[in-house]
Amino acid sequence: MAIILCLETATTNCSVALCEDANVIALKEDNSKGYSHAEKLHVFIDEILKENDLKIDNLDAVAISKGPGSYTGLRIGVSAAKGLCFAQDIPLISIPTLTAIAKQVTPKKGEQVIPMLDARRMEVYSAVFDSAFNQIRDTRAEVLSEESFQEELAKGKVHFIGNGVAKFREICEHPNAEFIEDRLPSAKEMSTIAYDKYKISDIEDVAYFEPYYLKDFVAG
């Protein structure tokens, strides 16, 4: 049995899940509008271990949501994950943020899932997945227009999910579009992916791993 700690900090949701193999046994998160990662992430980690009678040295691996997403949020999450892995000499597993949020949908065969995370103005981070959650289009930062995703929509039902979906709903009237708004990535959807990667030792180099920012940081 593998004990895996999953951390999600790519958006305003500060989320920590404790997993036995692929099963989530505990979850702590704060998805208020403001970023609380610096104040709450380490507190959540400490609390979730204590509440389950575990210590840091009981962990077999740490999984981190690698982005794209908030520059500061990703930095905090990755720093915490790398610190735990380095100190305990355990594997670091990275999980694409858009893959995890896509798994909040249960598509039927032939349908597609397009997670969208807000990237300011009319821009979103997005990717395209088939009904088996195979990524069939690369991850992009793109400006939305009425012509966006017309090829996917022409093939059948498409589930759009994430906190960037409201932008697209305003300009898309296609009957094949289903809009699931205001969803944020959560550590609970990381469990299955993390365990699958753990079993085949699909891990990162703790010393050199960096978040997947997709866009350069711009001070506001």
PDB file of C-alpha atoms in Angstrom:
ATOM      1  CA  MET A   1       0.000   0.000   0.000  1.00  0.00           C
ATOM      2  CA  ALA A   2       1.338   3.419  -1.013  1.00  0.00           C
ATOM      3  CA  ILE A   3       0.601   6.571   0.981  1.00  0.00           C
ATOM      4  CA  ILE A   4       0.633   9.504  -1.445  1.00  0.00           C
ATOM      5  CA  LEU A   5       0.153  13.166  -0.545  1.00  0.00           C
ATOM      6  CA  CYS A   6      -1.442  15.206  -3.359  1.00  0.00           C
ATOM      7  CA  LEU A   7      -1.073  18.996  -3.485  1.00  0.00           C
ATOM      8  CA  GLU A   8      -3.082  21.355  -5.721  1.00  0.00           C
ATOM      9  CA  THR A   9      -2.197  25.071  -5.706  1.00  0.00           C
ATOM     10  CA  ALA A  10      -2.532  26.115  -9.362  1.00  0.00           C
ATOM     11  CA  THR A  11      -5.580  28.323  -8.708  1.00  0.00           C
ATOM     12  CA  THR A  12      -7.172  29.950  -5.658  1.00  0.00           C
ATOM     13  CA  ASN A  13      -8.067  26.480  -4.348  1.00  0.00           C
ATOM     14  CA  CYS A  14      -5.485  25.416  -1.771  1.00  0.00           C
ATOM     15  CA  SER A  15      -6.122  21.676  -1.758  1.00  0.00           C
ATOM     16  CA  VAL A  16      -4.433  18.721  -0.017  1.00  0.00           C
ATOM     17  CA  ALA A  17      -5.483  15.075  -0.359  1.00  0.00           C
ATOM     18  CA  LEU A  18      -4.121  12.059   1.483  1.00  0.00           C
ATOM     19  CA  CYS A  19      -4.370   8.860  -0.533  1.00  0.00           C
ATOM     20  CA  GLU A  20      -3.918   5.145   0.001  1.00  0.00           C
ATOM     21  CA  ASP A  21      -2.994   3.863  -3.443  1.00  0.00           C
ATOM     22  CA  ALA A  22      -5.621   5.489  -5.709  1.00  0.00           C
ATOM     23  CA  ASN A  23      -8.167   6.084  -2.917  1.00  0.00           C
ATOM     24  CA  VAL A  24      -8.622   9.461  -1.241  1.00  0.00           C
ATOM     25  CA  ILE A  25      -8.871   8.936   2.517  1.00  0.00           C
ATOM     26  CA  ALA A  26      -8.824  12.607   3.560  1.00  0.00           C
ATOM     27  CA  LEU A  27      -9.164  16.016   1.926  1.00  0.00           C
ATOM     28  CA  LYS A  28      -8.584  19.554   3.123  1.00  0.00           C
ATOM     29  CA  GLU A  29      -9.066  22.601   0.923  1.00  0.00           C
ATOM     30  CA  ASP A  30      -9.847  26.291   0.944  1.00  0.00           C
ATOM     31  CA  ASN A  31     -11.378  27.516  -2.290  1.00  0.00           C
ATOM     32  CA  SER A  32     -12.228  31.045  -1.191  1.00  0.00           C
ATOM     33  CA  LYS A  33     -11.640  33.784  -3.759  1.00  0.00           C
ATOM     34  CA  GLY A  34      -8.308  34.926  -2.343  1.00  0.00           C
ATOM     35  CA  TYR A  35      -5.041  33.003  -2.441  1.00  0.00           C
ATOM     36  CA  SER A  36      -4.398  31.348   0.938  1.00  0.00           C
ATOM     37  CA  HIS A  37      -1.608  28.975  -0.069  1.00  0.00           C
ATOM     38  CA  ALA A  38       1.223  30.645   1.822  1.00  0.00           C
ATOM     39  CA  GLU A  39      -0.795  30.624   5.056  1.00  0.00           C
ATOM     40  CA  LYS A  40      -2.650  27.316   4.783  1.00  0.00           C
ATOM     41  CA  LEU A  41      -0.780  24.779   2.663  1.00  0.00           C
ATOM     42  CA  HIS A  42       1.684  23.624   5.308  1.00  0.00           C
ATOM     43  CA  VAL A  43      -1.021  23.807   7.980  1.00  0.00           C
ATOM     44  CA  PHE A  44      -3.273  21.546   5.895  1.00  0.00           C
ATOM     45  CA  ILE A  45      -0.425  19.076   5.344  1.00  0.00           C
ATOM     46  CA  ASP A  46       0.325  18.911   9.057  1.00  0.00           C
ATOM     47  CA  GLU A  47      -3.352  18.576  10.020  1.00  0.00           C
ATOM     48  CA  ILE A  48      -4.239  15.909   7.463  1.00  0.00           C
ATOM     49  CA  LEU A  49      -1.342  13.722   8.588  1.00  0.00           C
ATOM     50  CA  LYS A  50      -2.070  14.127  12.301  1.00  0.00           C
ATOM     51  CA  GLU A  51      -5.790  13.471  11.853  1.00  0.00           C
ATOM     52  CA  ASN A  52      -4.950  10.173  10.160  1.00  0.00           C
ATOM     53  CA  ASP A  53      -2.295   9.146  12.697  1.00  0.00           C
ATOM     54  CA  LEU A  54       0.501   9.501  10.182  1.00  0.00           C
ATOM     55  CA  LYS A  55       3.828  11.323  10.069  1.00  0.00           C
ATOM     56  CA  ILE A  56       5.755  12.765   7.162  1.00  0.00           C
ATOM     57  CA  ASP A  57       8.068   9.764   7.151  1.00  0.00           C
ATOM     58  CA  ASN A  58       5.041   7.528   6.456  1.00  0.00           C
ATOM     59  CA  LEU A  59       4.669   9.090   3.002  1.00  0.00           C
ATOM     60  CA  ASP A  60       5.715   7.051  -0.026  1.00  0.00           C
ATOM     61  CA  ALA A  61       5.441   9.900  -2.538  1.00  0.00           C
ATOM     62  CA  VAL A  62       4.198  13.450  -3.059  1.00  0.00           C
ATOM     63  CA  ALA A  63       2.170  14.437  -6.136  1.00  0.00           C
ATOM     64  CA  ILE A  64       2.023  18.058  -7.252  1.00  0.00           C
ATOM     65  CA  SER A  65      -0.251  19.787  -9.750  1.00  0.00           C
ATOM     66  CA  LYS A  66       2.340  21.211 -12.131  1.00  0.00           C
ATOM     67  CA  GLY A  67       0.312  23.793 -14.047  1.00  0.00           C
ATOM     68  CA  PRO A  68      -0.547  25.768 -15.988  1.00  0.00           C
ATOM     69  CA  GLY A  69      -2.046  28.195 -13.506  1.00  0.00           C
ATOM     70  CA  SER A  70      -1.151  30.961 -11.084  1.00  0.00           C
ATOM     71  CA  TYR A  71       2.572  31.720 -11.072  1.00  0.00           C
ATOM     72  CA  THR A  72       2.677  32.330  -7.318  1.00  0.00           C
ATOM     73  CA  GLY A  73       0.375  29.428  -6.483  1.00  0.00           C
ATOM     74  CA  LEU A  74       2.452  27.002  -8.522  1.00  0.00           C
ATOM     75  CA  ARG A  75       5.699  28.228  -6.965  1.00  0.00           C
ATOM     76  CA  ILE A  76       4.357  27.690  -3.444  1.00  0.00           C
ATOM     77  CA  GLY A  77       3.007  24.217  -4.174  1.00  0.00           C
ATOM     78  CA  VAL A  78       6.064  22.982  -6.031  1.00  0.00           C
ATOM     79  CA  SER A  79       8.420  24.353  -3.374  1.00  0.00           C
ATOM     80  CA  ALA A  80       6.494  22.532  -0.647  1.00  0.00           C
ATOM     81  CA  ALA A  81       6.405  19.274  -2.602  1.00  0.00           C
ATOM     82  CA  LYS A  82      10.106  19.399  -3.453  1.00  0.00           C
ATOM     83  CA  GLY A  83      10.979  20.154   0.170  1.00  0.00           C
ATOM     84  CA  LEU A  84       9.055  17.132   1.429  1.00  0.00           C
ATOM     85  CA  CYS A  85      10.495  14.826  -1.208  1.00  0.00           C
ATOM     86  CA  PHE A  86      14.063  15.984  -0.675  1.00  0.00           C
ATOM     87  CA  ALA A  87      13.860  15.726   3.108  1.00  0.00           C
ATOM     88  CA  GLN A  88      12.265  12.249   3.060  1.00  0.00           C
ATOM     89  CA  ASP A  89      14.033  10.960  -0.066  1.00  0.00           C
ATOM     90  CA  ILE A  90      10.725   9.962  -1.685  1.00  0.00           C
ATOM     91  CA  PRO A  91       9.470  10.321  -5.278  1.00  0.00           C
ATOM     92  CA  LEU A  92       7.999  13.526  -6.685  1.00  0.00           C
ATOM     93  CA  ILE A  93       5.113  12.972  -9.110  1.00  0.00           C
ATOM     94  CA  SER A  94       3.841  15.777 -11.327  1.00  0.00           C
ATOM     95  CA  ILE A  95       0.310  15.924 -12.713  1.00  0.00           C
ATOM     96  CA  PRO A  96      -0.902  18.323 -15.422  1.00  0.00           C
ATOM     97  CA  THR A  97      -3.496  20.607 -13.860  1.00  0.00           C
ATOM     98  CA  LEU A  98      -5.840  20.462 -16.847  1.00  0.00           C
ATOM     99  CA  THR A  99      -5.813  16.652 -16.859  1.00  0.00           C
ATOM    100  CA  ALA A 100      -6.930  16.555 -13.238  1.00  0.00           C
ATOM    101  CA  ILE A 101      -9.760  19.070 -13.635  1.00  0.00           C
ATOM    102  CA  ALA A 102     -10.993  17.235 -16.741  1.00  0.00           C
ATOM    103  CA  LYS A 103     -11.607  14.209 -14.522  1.00  0.00           C
ATOM    104  CA  GLN A 104     -14.373  16.074 -12.703  1.00  0.00           C
ATOM    105  CA  VAL A 105     -16.513  15.240 -15.756  1.00  0.00           C
ATOM    106  CA  THR A 106     -17.985  11.820 -16.611  1.00  0.00           C
ATOM    107  CA  PRO A 107     -18.233  11.921 -20.406  1.00  0.00           C
ATOM    108  CA  LYS A 108     -19.995   9.335 -22.550  1.00  0.00           C
ATOM    109  CA  LYS A 109     -18.162   7.533 -25.337  1.00  0.00           C
ATOM    110  CA  GLY A 110     -17.420   9.870 -28.228  1.00  0.00           C
ATOM    111  CA  GLU A 111     -17.774  13.052 -26.166  1.00  0.00           C
ATOM    112  CA  GLN A 112     -14.916  15.428 -25.436  1.00  0.00           C
ATOM    113  CA  VAL A 113     -13.824  17.406 -22.392  1.00  0.00           C
ATOM    114  CA  ILE A 114     -12.168  20.814 -22.587  1.00  0.00           C
ATOM    115  CA  PRO A 115     -10.941  22.220 -19.261  1.00  0.00           C
ATOM    116  CA  MET A 116     -10.469  25.990 -19.192  1.00  0.00           C
ATOM    117  CA  LEU A 117      -8.617  27.943 -16.540  1.00  0.00           C
ATOM    118  CA  ASP A 118      -8.825  31.719 -16.418  1.00  0.00           C
ATOM    119  CA  ALA A 119      -5.700  33.429 -17.759  1.00  0.00           C
ATOM    120  CA  ARG A 120      -7.040  37.010 -17.539  1.00  0.00           C
ATOM    121  CA  ARG A 121      -9.047  39.079 -20.034  1.00  0.00           C
ATOM    122  CA  MET A 122     -10.457  36.762 -22.751  1.00  0.00           C
ATOM    123  CA  GLU A 123      -7.548  34.341 -22.478  1.00  0.00           C
ATOM    124  CA  VAL A 124      -7.705  30.839 -21.016  1.00  0.00           C
ATOM    125  CA  TYR A 125      -5.443  27.858 -20.517  1.00  0.00           C
ATOM    126  CA  SER A 126      -7.062  24.898 -22.237  1.00  0.00           C
ATOM    127  CA  ALA A 127      -6.551  21.396 -23.612  1.00  0.00           C
ATOM    128  CA  VAL A 128      -8.779  18.837 -25.311  1.00  0.00           C
ATOM    129  CA  PHE A 129      -9.446  15.317 -23.995  1.00  0.00           C
ATOM    130  CA  ASP A 130     -11.417  12.420 -25.409  1.00  0.00           C
ATOM    131  CA  SER A 131     -13.897  10.401 -23.347  1.00  0.00           C
ATOM    132  CA  ALA A 132     -11.066   8.173 -22.018  1.00  0.00           C
ATOM    133  CA  PHE A 133      -9.139  11.286 -20.884  1.00  0.00           C
ATOM    134  CA  ASN A 134      -6.460  10.921 -23.527  1.00  0.00           C
ATOM    135  CA  GLN A 135      -5.177  14.401 -24.364  1.00  0.00           C
ATOM    136  CA  ILE A 136      -5.835  14.894 -28.080  1.00  0.00           C
ATOM    137  CA  ARG A 137      -4.767  18.516 -28.406  1.00  0.00           C
ATOM    138  CA  ASP A 138      -1.830  20.294 -26.817  1.00  0.00           C
ATOM    139  CA  THR A 139      -2.159  22.644 -23.856  1.00  0.00           C
ATOM    140  CA  ARG A 140      -2.393  26.270 -24.935  1.00  0.00           C
ATOM    141  CA  ALA A 141      -2.876  29.787 -23.659  1.00  0.00           C
ATOM    142  CA  GLU A 142      -5.395  31.170 -26.124  1.00  0.00           C
ATOM    143  CA  VAL A 143      -7.672  34.142 -26.621  1.00  0.00           C
ATOM    144  CA  LEU A 144     -11.296  33.041 -26.967  1.00  0.00           C
ATOM    145  CA  SER A 145     -13.469  34.031 -29.916  1.00  0.00           C
ATOM    146  CA  GLU A 146     -16.743  32.869 -31.445  1.00  0.00           C
ATOM    147  CA  GLU A 147     -14.713  30.562 -33.703  1.00  0.00           C
ATOM    148  CA  SER A 148     -12.935  28.781 -30.838  1.00  0.00           C
ATOM    149  CA  PHE A 149     -13.403  24.979 -30.655  1.00  0.00           C
ATOM    150  CA  GLN A 150     -15.728  24.822 -33.644  1.00  0.00           C
ATOM    151  CA  GLU A 151     -13.954  21.705 -34.936  1.00  0.00           C
ATOM    152  CA  GLU A 152     -14.501  19.881 -31.645  1.00  0.00           C
ATOM    153  CA  LEU A 153     -18.110  21.030 -31.329  1.00  0.00           C
ATOM    154  CA  ALA A 154     -18.910  19.841 -34.844  1.00  0.00           C
ATOM    155  CA  LYS A 155     -18.049  16.259 -33.795  1.00  0.00           C
ATOM    156  CA  GLY A 156     -20.515  16.029 -30.901  1.00  0.00           C
ATOM    157  CA  LYS A 157     -21.033  16.999 -27.282  1.00  0.00           C
ATOM    158  CA  VAL A 158     -18.209  18.895 -25.582  1.00  0.00           C
ATOM    159  CA  HIS A 159     -18.016  19.454 -21.829  1.00  0.00           C
ATOM    160  CA  PHE A 160     -16.312  22.769 -21.013  1.00  0.00           C
ATOM    161  CA  ILE A 161     -15.231  22.901 -17.367  1.00  0.00           C
ATOM    162  CA  GLY A 162     -13.306  25.346 -15.194  1.00  0.00           C
ATOM    163  CA  ASN A 163     -13.202  28.919 -13.977  1.00  0.00           C
ATOM    164  CA  GLY A 164     -12.557  30.176 -17.526  1.00  0.00           C
ATOM    165  CA  VAL A 165     -15.778  28.722 -18.925  1.00  0.00           C
ATOM    166  CA  ALA A 166     -17.965  31.756 -18.152  1.00  0.00           C
ATOM    167  CA  LYS A 167     -15.995  33.765 -20.723  1.00  0.00           C
ATOM    168  CA  PHE A 168     -16.717  31.247 -23.460  1.00  0.00           C
ATOM    169  CA  ARG A 169     -20.368  30.801 -22.540  1.00  0.00           C
ATOM    170  CA  GLU A 170     -20.949  34.466 -23.346  1.00  0.00           C
ATOM    171  CA  ILE A 171     -19.834  34.029 -26.954  1.00  0.00           C
ATOM    172  CA  CYS A 172     -20.640  30.387 -27.761  1.00  0.00           C
ATOM    173  CA  GLU A 173     -24.178  29.323 -28.682  1.00  0.00           C
ATOM    174  CA  HIS A 174     -23.392  25.914 -30.179  1.00  0.00           C
ATOM    175  CA  PRO A 175     -25.954  23.258 -29.144  1.00  0.00           C
ATOM    176  CA  ASN A 176     -23.218  20.663 -28.488  1.00  0.00           C
ATOM    177  CA  ALA A 177     -21.576  22.778 -25.788  1.00  0.00           C
ATOM    178  CA  GLU A 178     -22.151  21.974 -22.114  1.00  0.00           C
ATOM    179  CA  PHE A 179     -20.791  24.597 -19.718  1.00  0.00           C
ATOM    180  CA  ILE A 180     -19.676  23.616 -16.211  1.00  0.00           C
ATOM    181  CA  GLU A 181     -18.664  26.922 -14.646  1.00  0.00           C
ATOM    182  CA  ASP A 182     -16.726  27.946 -11.550  1.00  0.00           C
ATOM    183  CA  ARG A 183     -14.969  24.603 -11.070  1.00  0.00           C
ATOM    184  CA  LEU A 184     -11.429  24.649  -9.741  1.00  0.00           C
ATOM    185  CA  PRO A 185      -8.788  21.919  -9.753  1.00  0.00           C
ATOM    186  CA  SER A 186      -8.800  19.823  -6.579  1.00  0.00           C
ATOM    187  CA  ALA A 187      -6.286  17.390  -5.118  1.00  0.00           C
ATOM    188  CA  LYS A 188      -8.964  14.684  -4.957  1.00  0.00           C
ATOM    189  CA  GLU A 189      -8.896  14.193  -8.749  1.00  0.00           C
ATOM    190  CA  MET A 190      -5.128  13.675  -8.631  1.00  0.00           C
ATOM    191  CA  SER A 191      -5.246  10.381  -6.748  1.00  0.00           C
ATOM    192  CA  THR A 192      -5.748   7.900  -9.594  1.00  0.00           C
ATOM    193  CA  ILE A 193      -3.258   9.634 -11.878  1.00  0.00           C
ATOM    194  CA  ALA A 194      -0.691   9.850  -9.089  1.00  0.00           C
ATOM    195  CA  TYR A 195      -0.981   6.172  -8.204  1.00  0.00           C
ATOM    196  CA  ASP A 196      -0.736   5.077 -11.834  1.00  0.00           C
ATOM    197  CA  LYS A 197       2.467   7.095 -12.184  1.00  0.00           C
ATOM    198  CA  TYR A 198       3.814   5.803  -8.869  1.00  0.00           C
ATOM    199  CA  LYS A 199       3.407   2.180  -9.979  1.00  0.00           C
ATOM    200  CA  ILE A 200       5.575   2.701 -13.064  1.00  0.00           C
ATOM    201  CA  SER A 201       8.053   5.098 -11.403  1.00  0.00           C
ATOM    202  CA  ASP A 202       7.021   7.989 -13.666  1.00  0.00           C
ATOM    203  CA  ILE A 203       8.618  10.565 -11.384  1.00  0.00           C
ATOM    204  CA  GLU A 204      10.457  13.884 -11.548  1.00  0.00           C
ATOM    205  CA  ASP A 205      13.995  14.913 -10.702  1.00  0.00           C
ATOM    206  CA  VAL A 206      13.456  16.734  -7.414  1.00  0.00           C
ATOM    207  CA  ALA A 207      16.460  19.008  -7.924  1.00  0.00           C
ATOM    208  CA  TYR A 208      15.507  20.259 -11.390  1.00  0.00           C
ATOM    209  CA  PHE A 209      11.718  20.067 -11.602  1.00  0.00           C
ATOM    210  CA  GLU A 210       9.948  23.363 -12.320  1.00  0.00           C
ATOM    211  CA  PRO A 211       6.239  24.197 -12.680  1.00  0.00           C
ATOM    212  CA  TYR A 212       4.682  24.374 -16.151  1.00  0.00           C
ATOM    213  CA  TYR A 213       3.874  28.076 -16.333  1.00  0.00           C
ATOM    214  CA  LEU A 214       3.012  28.132 -20.074  1.00  0.00           C
ATOM    215  CA  LYS A 215       3.252  31.942 -20.017  1.00  0.00           C
ATOM    216  CA  ASP A 216       6.019  34.153 -18.681  1.00  0.00           C
ATOM    217  CA  PHE A 217       5.372  35.900 -15.382  1.00  0.00           C
ATOM    218  CA  VAL A 218       4.293  39.532 -15.754  1.00  0.00           C
ATOM    219  CA  ALA A 219       4.159  41.778 -12.671  1.00  0.00           C
ATOM    220  CA  GLY A 220       0.807  43.515 -12.453  1.00  0.00           C
TER     221      GLY A 220
END
